[in-house]
Amino acid sequence: HIMKEFSGISSLEIELAQYLGIQNCIIVPGNADESEWVKSELGKMCAEKLTEVVKPKQTISVTGGTTIASVVDALPEKLKDMELTFVPARGGIGTDLKYQANSLCEMMAKKTAGDYMVLYVPDQVTQELYYSFINDTSIREVLMKIKSADIVIHGIGDAMVMAKRRKTSESEMEILKQEQVVAEAFGYYFDENGNEVNKVSTIGLQLEDLKHIPHILAVAGGASKAKAIKAYMKIAPKNTILVTDESAAKLILKG
Ligand code: BG6
């Protein structure tokens, strides 16, 4: 932490948290777009913060994504014997299994000798399917656990990157473009003012559930995500702790 003060990162962290109106920011040096090493640092800082706030027997809800994947490797030995339960905040999206919330939950549970639950449903569903899914007893049980989590760890994505990953149809892509979306989080898309655009039915944690969750760790870095982070933070709960990198932080502050 002496290095942080020396490099001016500590004051950047305070400035960014004030600017975004959230509880706390943790900034790692560099640009995650350019080096995998920076992404690992994001994971490390998130794991550190988690270790600081978590209590035995708590439930942690996690989203998918490559950034959250970097948290897995960084989870310390100390978390073993804490009897933690990991639950996926999202259903399945795209085809890359190793970055799905379900897979990351399982990996986190294994790393910490804890428990996990799975949500075997697609992330985005039609209205009809949505109701039949959420009325299924076993899915309901997982959803209840997700909504009552003590801690949430989530990623934030560039809207268009995420829309492509979700294999969004051409017509929906057109709507997103027209609405000038810049950010995606928890399956929601936002324009630069933080307005929710094109709400689709997704299964998993809903934005309103965040209100009841004591600790929220948002992890996202890289210059390419600056706009997305800034937009999402307009509606993020105030108790959000953002773990990001220097290049995103500086771009956000530039306005
Ligand atoms: C996922 C979240 O965890 O990560 C998305 O559900 C987010 O909301 C995405 O946009 C970001 O992914 P990545 O790979 O850029 O970390």
PDB file of C-alpha atoms in Angstrom, residues 5-173:
ATOM      1  CA  GLU A   5       0.440   6.200  -2.117  1.00  0.00           C
ATOM      2  CA  PHE A   6       3.680   6.760  -3.905  1.00  0.00           C
ATOM      3  CA  SER A   7       2.115   6.323  -7.316  1.00  0.00           C
ATOM      4  CA  GLY A   8      -0.879   8.524  -6.497  1.00  0.00           C
ATOM      5  CA  ILE A   9      -3.310   5.635  -6.834  1.00  0.00           C
ATOM      6  CA  SER A  10      -4.704   6.120  -3.331  1.00  0.00           C
ATOM      7  CA  SER A  11      -5.867   9.626  -4.123  1.00  0.00           C
ATOM      8  CA  LEU A  12      -7.223   8.432  -7.463  1.00  0.00           C
ATOM      9  CA  GLU A  13      -9.289   5.827  -5.609  1.00  0.00           C
ATOM     10  CA  ILE A  14     -10.839   8.458  -3.367  1.00  0.00           C
ATOM     11  CA  GLU A  15     -11.484  10.818  -6.255  1.00  0.00           C
ATOM     12  CA  LEU A  16     -13.130   8.103  -8.343  1.00  0.00           C
ATOM     13  CA  ALA A  17     -15.380   6.882  -5.514  1.00  0.00           C
ATOM     14  CA  GLN A  18     -16.547  10.450  -4.910  1.00  0.00           C
ATOM     15  CA  TYR A  19     -17.083  11.088  -8.601  1.00  0.00           C
ATOM     16  CA  LEU A  20     -19.132   7.922  -9.037  1.00  0.00           C
ATOM     17  CA  GLY A  21     -20.961   8.368  -5.738  1.00  0.00           C
ATOM     18  CA  ILE A  22     -20.164   4.915  -4.397  1.00  0.00           C
ATOM     19  CA  GLN A  23     -18.684   3.566  -1.184  1.00  0.00           C
ATOM     20  CA  ASN A  24     -15.220   2.672  -2.320  1.00  0.00           C
ATOM     21  CA  CYS A  25     -12.954   2.121  -5.324  1.00  0.00           C
ATOM     22  CA  ILE A  26      -9.898  -0.056  -5.576  1.00  0.00           C
ATOM     23  CA  ILE A  27      -7.620   0.674  -8.516  1.00  0.00           C
ATOM     24  CA  VAL A  28      -4.841  -1.497  -9.899  1.00  0.00           C
ATOM     25  CA  PRO A  29      -2.149  -0.050 -12.177  1.00  0.00           C
ATOM     26  CA  GLY A  30      -2.305  -0.622 -15.941  1.00  0.00           C
ATOM     27  CA  ASN A  31      -4.908  -1.444 -18.584  1.00  0.00           C
ATOM     28  CA  ALA A  32      -6.697  -4.795 -18.550  1.00  0.00           C
ATOM     29  CA  ASP A  33      -7.334  -4.492 -22.317  1.00  0.00           C
ATOM     30  CA  GLU A  34      -3.627  -4.717 -22.925  1.00  0.00           C
ATOM     31  CA  SER A  35      -2.441  -7.247 -20.435  1.00  0.00           C
ATOM     32  CA  GLU A  36      -3.819 -10.364 -18.812  1.00  0.00           C
ATOM     33  CA  TRP A  37      -1.669  -9.562 -15.819  1.00  0.00           C
ATOM     34  CA  VAL A  38      -3.820  -6.528 -15.012  1.00  0.00           C
ATOM     35  CA  LYS A  39      -6.924  -8.718 -15.131  1.00  0.00           C
ATOM     36  CA  SER A  40      -5.304 -11.070 -12.624  1.00  0.00           C
ATOM     37  CA  GLU A  41      -4.602  -8.085 -10.385  1.00  0.00           C
ATOM     38  CA  LEU A  42      -8.294  -7.133 -10.547  1.00  0.00           C
ATOM     39  CA  GLY A  43      -9.100 -10.664  -9.446  1.00  0.00           C
ATOM     40  CA  LYS A  44      -6.594 -10.484  -6.613  1.00  0.00           C
ATOM     41  CA  MET A  45      -7.939  -7.206  -5.269  1.00  0.00           C
ATOM     42  CA  CYS A  46     -11.497  -8.493  -5.428  1.00  0.00           C
ATOM     43  CA  ALA A  47     -10.511 -11.683  -3.599  1.00  0.00           C
ATOM     44  CA  GLU A  48      -8.776  -9.595  -0.968  1.00  0.00           C
ATOM     45  CA  LYS A  49     -11.827  -7.417  -0.406  1.00  0.00           C
ATOM     46  CA  LEU A  50     -14.064 -10.474  -0.274  1.00  0.00           C
ATOM     47  CA  THR A  51     -11.842 -12.029   2.380  1.00  0.00           C
ATOM     48  CA  GLU A  52     -12.069  -8.820   4.391  1.00  0.00           C
ATOM     49  CA  VAL A  53     -15.868  -8.624   4.451  1.00  0.00           C
ATOM     50  CA  VAL A  54     -17.035 -12.255   4.372  1.00  0.00           C
ATOM     51  CA  LYS A  55     -18.246 -14.092   7.479  1.00  0.00           C
ATOM     52  CA  PRO A  56     -18.575 -17.839   8.048  1.00  0.00           C
ATOM     53  CA  LYS A  57     -21.531 -19.623   6.426  1.00  0.00           C
ATOM     54  CA  GLN A  58     -22.365 -16.723   4.138  1.00  0.00           C
ATOM     55  CA  THR A  59     -23.731 -16.953   0.597  1.00  0.00           C
ATOM     56  CA  ILE A  60     -21.939 -15.298  -2.284  1.00  0.00           C
ATOM     57  CA  SER A  61     -23.638 -14.739  -5.606  1.00  0.00           C
ATOM     58  CA  VAL A  62     -21.380 -14.433  -8.655  1.00  0.00           C
ATOM     59  CA  THR A  63     -21.876 -13.563 -12.323  1.00  0.00           C
ATOM     60  CA  GLY A  64     -19.858 -15.017 -15.177  1.00  0.00           C
ATOM     61  CA  GLY A  65     -17.269 -13.419 -17.434  1.00  0.00           C
ATOM     62  CA  THR A  66     -13.527 -13.417 -17.913  1.00  0.00           C
ATOM     63  CA  THR A  67     -12.927 -10.831 -15.198  1.00  0.00           C
ATOM     64  CA  ILE A  68     -14.772 -12.779 -12.518  1.00  0.00           C
ATOM     65  CA  ALA A  69     -12.863 -15.869 -13.673  1.00  0.00           C
ATOM     66  CA  SER A  70      -9.692 -14.117 -12.524  1.00  0.00           C
ATOM     67  CA  VAL A  71     -11.113 -13.961  -8.991  1.00  0.00           C
ATOM     68  CA  VAL A  72     -11.174 -17.764  -8.760  1.00  0.00           C
ATOM     69  CA  ASP A  73      -7.405 -18.192  -8.861  1.00  0.00           C
ATOM     70  CA  ALA A  74      -6.887 -15.472  -6.296  1.00  0.00           C
ATOM     71  CA  LEU A  75      -9.160 -16.893  -3.574  1.00  0.00           C
ATOM     72  CA  PRO A  76      -6.921 -17.458  -0.536  1.00  0.00           C
ATOM     73  CA  GLU A  77      -6.553 -20.617   1.571  1.00  0.00           C
ATOM     74  CA  LYS A  78      -7.978 -18.632   4.461  1.00  0.00           C
ATOM     75  CA  LEU A  79     -11.472 -18.993   3.035  1.00  0.00           C
ATOM     76  CA  LYS A  80     -11.442 -22.733   3.568  1.00  0.00           C
ATOM     77  CA  ASP A  81     -13.350 -23.803   6.704  1.00  0.00           C
ATOM     78  CA  MET A  82     -15.652 -20.807   6.359  1.00  0.00           C
ATOM     79  CA  GLU A  83     -18.418 -22.997   4.943  1.00  0.00           C
ATOM     80  CA  LEU A  84     -19.295 -20.565   2.188  1.00  0.00           C
ATOM     81  CA  THR A  85     -21.960 -21.199  -0.443  1.00  0.00           C
ATOM     82  CA  PHE A  86     -21.583 -19.871  -3.980  1.00  0.00           C
ATOM     83  CA  VAL A  87     -24.639 -19.307  -6.155  1.00  0.00           C
ATOM     84  CA  PRO A  88     -24.785 -18.148  -9.776  1.00  0.00           C
ATOM     85  CA  ALA A  89     -26.369 -14.724 -10.267  1.00  0.00           C
ATOM     86  CA  ARG A  90     -27.152 -15.603 -13.876  1.00  0.00           C
ATOM     87  CA  GLY A  91     -28.304 -18.474 -16.011  1.00  0.00           C
ATOM     88  CA  GLY A  92     -26.225 -19.643 -18.944  1.00  0.00           C
ATOM     89  CA  ILE A  93     -25.178 -17.384 -21.804  1.00  0.00           C
ATOM     90  CA  GLY A  94     -23.162 -17.954 -24.960  1.00  0.00           C
ATOM     91  CA  THR A  95     -21.298 -21.172 -25.460  1.00  0.00           C
ATOM     92  CA  ASP A  96     -18.088 -20.767 -23.509  1.00  0.00           C
ATOM     93  CA  LEU A  97     -18.704 -22.943 -20.484  1.00  0.00           C
ATOM     94  CA  LYS A  98     -15.726 -21.923 -18.464  1.00  0.00           C
ATOM     95  CA  TYR A  99     -16.866 -18.326 -18.092  1.00  0.00           C
ATOM     96  CA  GLN A 100     -20.451 -19.082 -17.106  1.00  0.00           C
ATOM     97  CA  ALA A 101     -21.650 -18.074 -13.652  1.00  0.00           C
ATOM     98  CA  ASN A 102     -22.474 -21.746 -12.951  1.00  0.00           C
ATOM     99  CA  SER A 103     -18.930 -22.888 -13.704  1.00  0.00           C
ATOM    100  CA  LEU A 104     -17.301 -20.072 -11.759  1.00  0.00           C
ATOM    101  CA  CYS A 105     -19.455 -20.873  -8.730  1.00  0.00           C
ATOM    102  CA  GLU A 106     -18.369 -24.466  -8.814  1.00  0.00           C
ATOM    103  CA  MET A 107     -14.719 -23.459  -9.139  1.00  0.00           C
ATOM    104  CA  MET A 108     -14.966 -20.954  -6.285  1.00  0.00           C
ATOM    105  CA  ALA A 109     -16.632 -23.537  -4.065  1.00  0.00           C
ATOM    106  CA  LYS A 110     -13.938 -26.100  -4.836  1.00  0.00           C
ATOM    107  CA  LYS A 111     -11.176 -23.593  -4.175  1.00  0.00           C
ATOM    108  CA  THR A 112     -12.644 -22.704  -0.775  1.00  0.00           C
ATOM    109  CA  ALA A 113     -13.928 -26.184   0.130  1.00  0.00           C
ATOM    110  CA  GLY A 114     -17.433 -24.715   0.186  1.00  0.00           C
ATOM    111  CA  ASP A 115     -20.812 -25.507  -1.373  1.00  0.00           C
ATOM    112  CA  TYR A 116     -22.428 -24.355  -4.577  1.00  0.00           C
ATOM    113  CA  MET A 117     -25.747 -24.397  -6.344  1.00  0.00           C
ATOM    114  CA  VAL A 118     -26.397 -24.395 -10.083  1.00  0.00           C
ATOM    115  CA  LEU A 119     -28.962 -22.619 -12.195  1.00  0.00           C
ATOM    116  CA  TYR A 120     -29.491 -24.757 -15.276  1.00  0.00           C
ATOM    117  CA  VAL A 121     -31.540 -22.317 -17.287  1.00  0.00           C
ATOM    118  CA  PRO A 122     -30.702 -20.029 -20.190  1.00  0.00           C
ATOM    119  CA  ASP A 123     -30.006 -16.470 -19.108  1.00  0.00           C
ATOM    120  CA  GLN A 124     -32.483 -14.931 -21.524  1.00  0.00           C
ATOM    121  CA  VAL A 125     -35.889 -16.470 -22.051  1.00  0.00           C
ATOM    122  CA  THR A 126     -39.234 -15.627 -23.603  1.00  0.00           C
ATOM    123  CA  GLN A 127     -41.951 -14.302 -21.313  1.00  0.00           C
ATOM    124  CA  GLU A 128     -43.847 -17.624 -21.338  1.00  0.00           C
ATOM    125  CA  LEU A 129     -40.797 -19.705 -20.517  1.00  0.00           C
ATOM    126  CA  TYR A 130     -39.793 -17.229 -17.842  1.00  0.00           C
ATOM    127  CA  TYR A 131     -42.877 -17.936 -15.764  1.00  0.00           C
ATOM    128  CA  SER A 132     -42.679 -21.678 -16.127  1.00  0.00           C
ATOM    129  CA  PHE A 133     -39.027 -21.631 -15.122  1.00  0.00           C
ATOM    130  CA  ILE A 134     -39.462 -19.441 -12.066  1.00  0.00           C
ATOM    131  CA  ASN A 135     -42.334 -21.593 -10.858  1.00  0.00           C
ATOM    132  CA  ASP A 136     -40.263 -24.735 -10.917  1.00  0.00           C
ATOM    133  CA  THR A 137     -39.528 -25.772  -7.333  1.00  0.00           C
ATOM    134  CA  SER A 138     -35.837 -26.548  -7.711  1.00  0.00           C
ATOM    135  CA  ILE A 139     -35.159 -23.383  -9.720  1.00  0.00           C
ATOM    136  CA  ARG A 140     -37.139 -21.407  -7.170  1.00  0.00           C
ATOM    137  CA  GLU A 141     -34.956 -22.694  -4.384  1.00  0.00           C
ATOM    138  CA  VAL A 142     -31.802 -21.499  -6.126  1.00  0.00           C
ATOM    139  CA  LEU A 143     -33.402 -18.150  -6.969  1.00  0.00           C
ATOM    140  CA  MET A 144     -34.350 -17.581  -3.323  1.00  0.00           C
ATOM    141  CA  LYS A 145     -30.788 -18.281  -2.286  1.00  0.00           C
ATOM    142  CA  ILE A 146     -29.476 -15.892  -4.955  1.00  0.00           C
ATOM    143  CA  LYS A 147     -31.776 -13.081  -3.870  1.00  0.00           C
ATOM    144  CA  SER A 148     -30.830 -13.466  -0.226  1.00  0.00           C
ATOM    145  CA  ALA A 149     -27.064 -13.543  -0.829  1.00  0.00           C
ATOM    146  CA  ASP A 150     -24.821 -11.680   1.613  1.00  0.00           C
ATOM    147  CA  ILE A 151     -22.326 -10.697  -1.042  1.00  0.00           C
ATOM    148  CA  VAL A 152     -22.515 -10.227  -4.816  1.00  0.00           C
ATOM    149  CA  ILE A 153     -19.493 -10.289  -7.096  1.00  0.00           C
ATOM    150  CA  HIS A 154     -20.273  -9.099 -10.604  1.00  0.00           C
ATOM    151  CA  GLY A 155     -18.749  -7.972 -13.875  1.00  0.00           C
ATOM    152  CA  ILE A 156     -19.691  -4.991 -16.030  1.00  0.00           C
ATOM    153  CA  GLY A 157     -19.444  -5.211 -19.799  1.00  0.00           C
ATOM    154  CA  ASP A 158     -19.419  -3.041 -22.876  1.00  0.00           C
ATOM    155  CA  ALA A 159     -22.991  -3.222 -24.187  1.00  0.00           C
ATOM    156  CA  MET A 160     -22.222  -4.266 -27.765  1.00  0.00           C
ATOM    157  CA  VAL A 161     -19.583  -6.792 -26.755  1.00  0.00           C
ATOM    158  CA  MET A 162     -22.067  -8.411 -24.390  1.00  0.00           C
ATOM    159  CA  ALA A 163     -24.945  -8.278 -26.887  1.00  0.00           C
ATOM    160  CA  LYS A 164     -22.769 -10.224 -29.326  1.00  0.00           C
ATOM    161  CA  ARG A 165     -21.747 -12.696 -26.641  1.00  0.00           C
ATOM    162  CA  ARG A 166     -25.416 -13.217 -25.900  1.00  0.00           C
ATOM    163  CA  LYS A 167     -26.049 -13.933 -29.597  1.00  0.00           C
ATOM    164  CA  THR A 168     -28.628 -11.156 -29.727  1.00  0.00           C
ATOM    165  CA  SER A 169     -30.722 -11.077 -32.914  1.00  0.00           C
ATOM    166  CA  GLU A 170     -30.077  -8.488 -35.638  1.00  0.00           C
ATOM    167  CA  SER A 171     -33.332  -6.706 -34.894  1.00  0.00           C
ATOM    168  CA  GLU A 172     -32.607  -6.413 -31.180  1.00  0.00           C
ATOM    169  CA  MET A 173     -29.054  -5.271 -31.951  1.00  0.00           C
TER     170      MET A 173
END
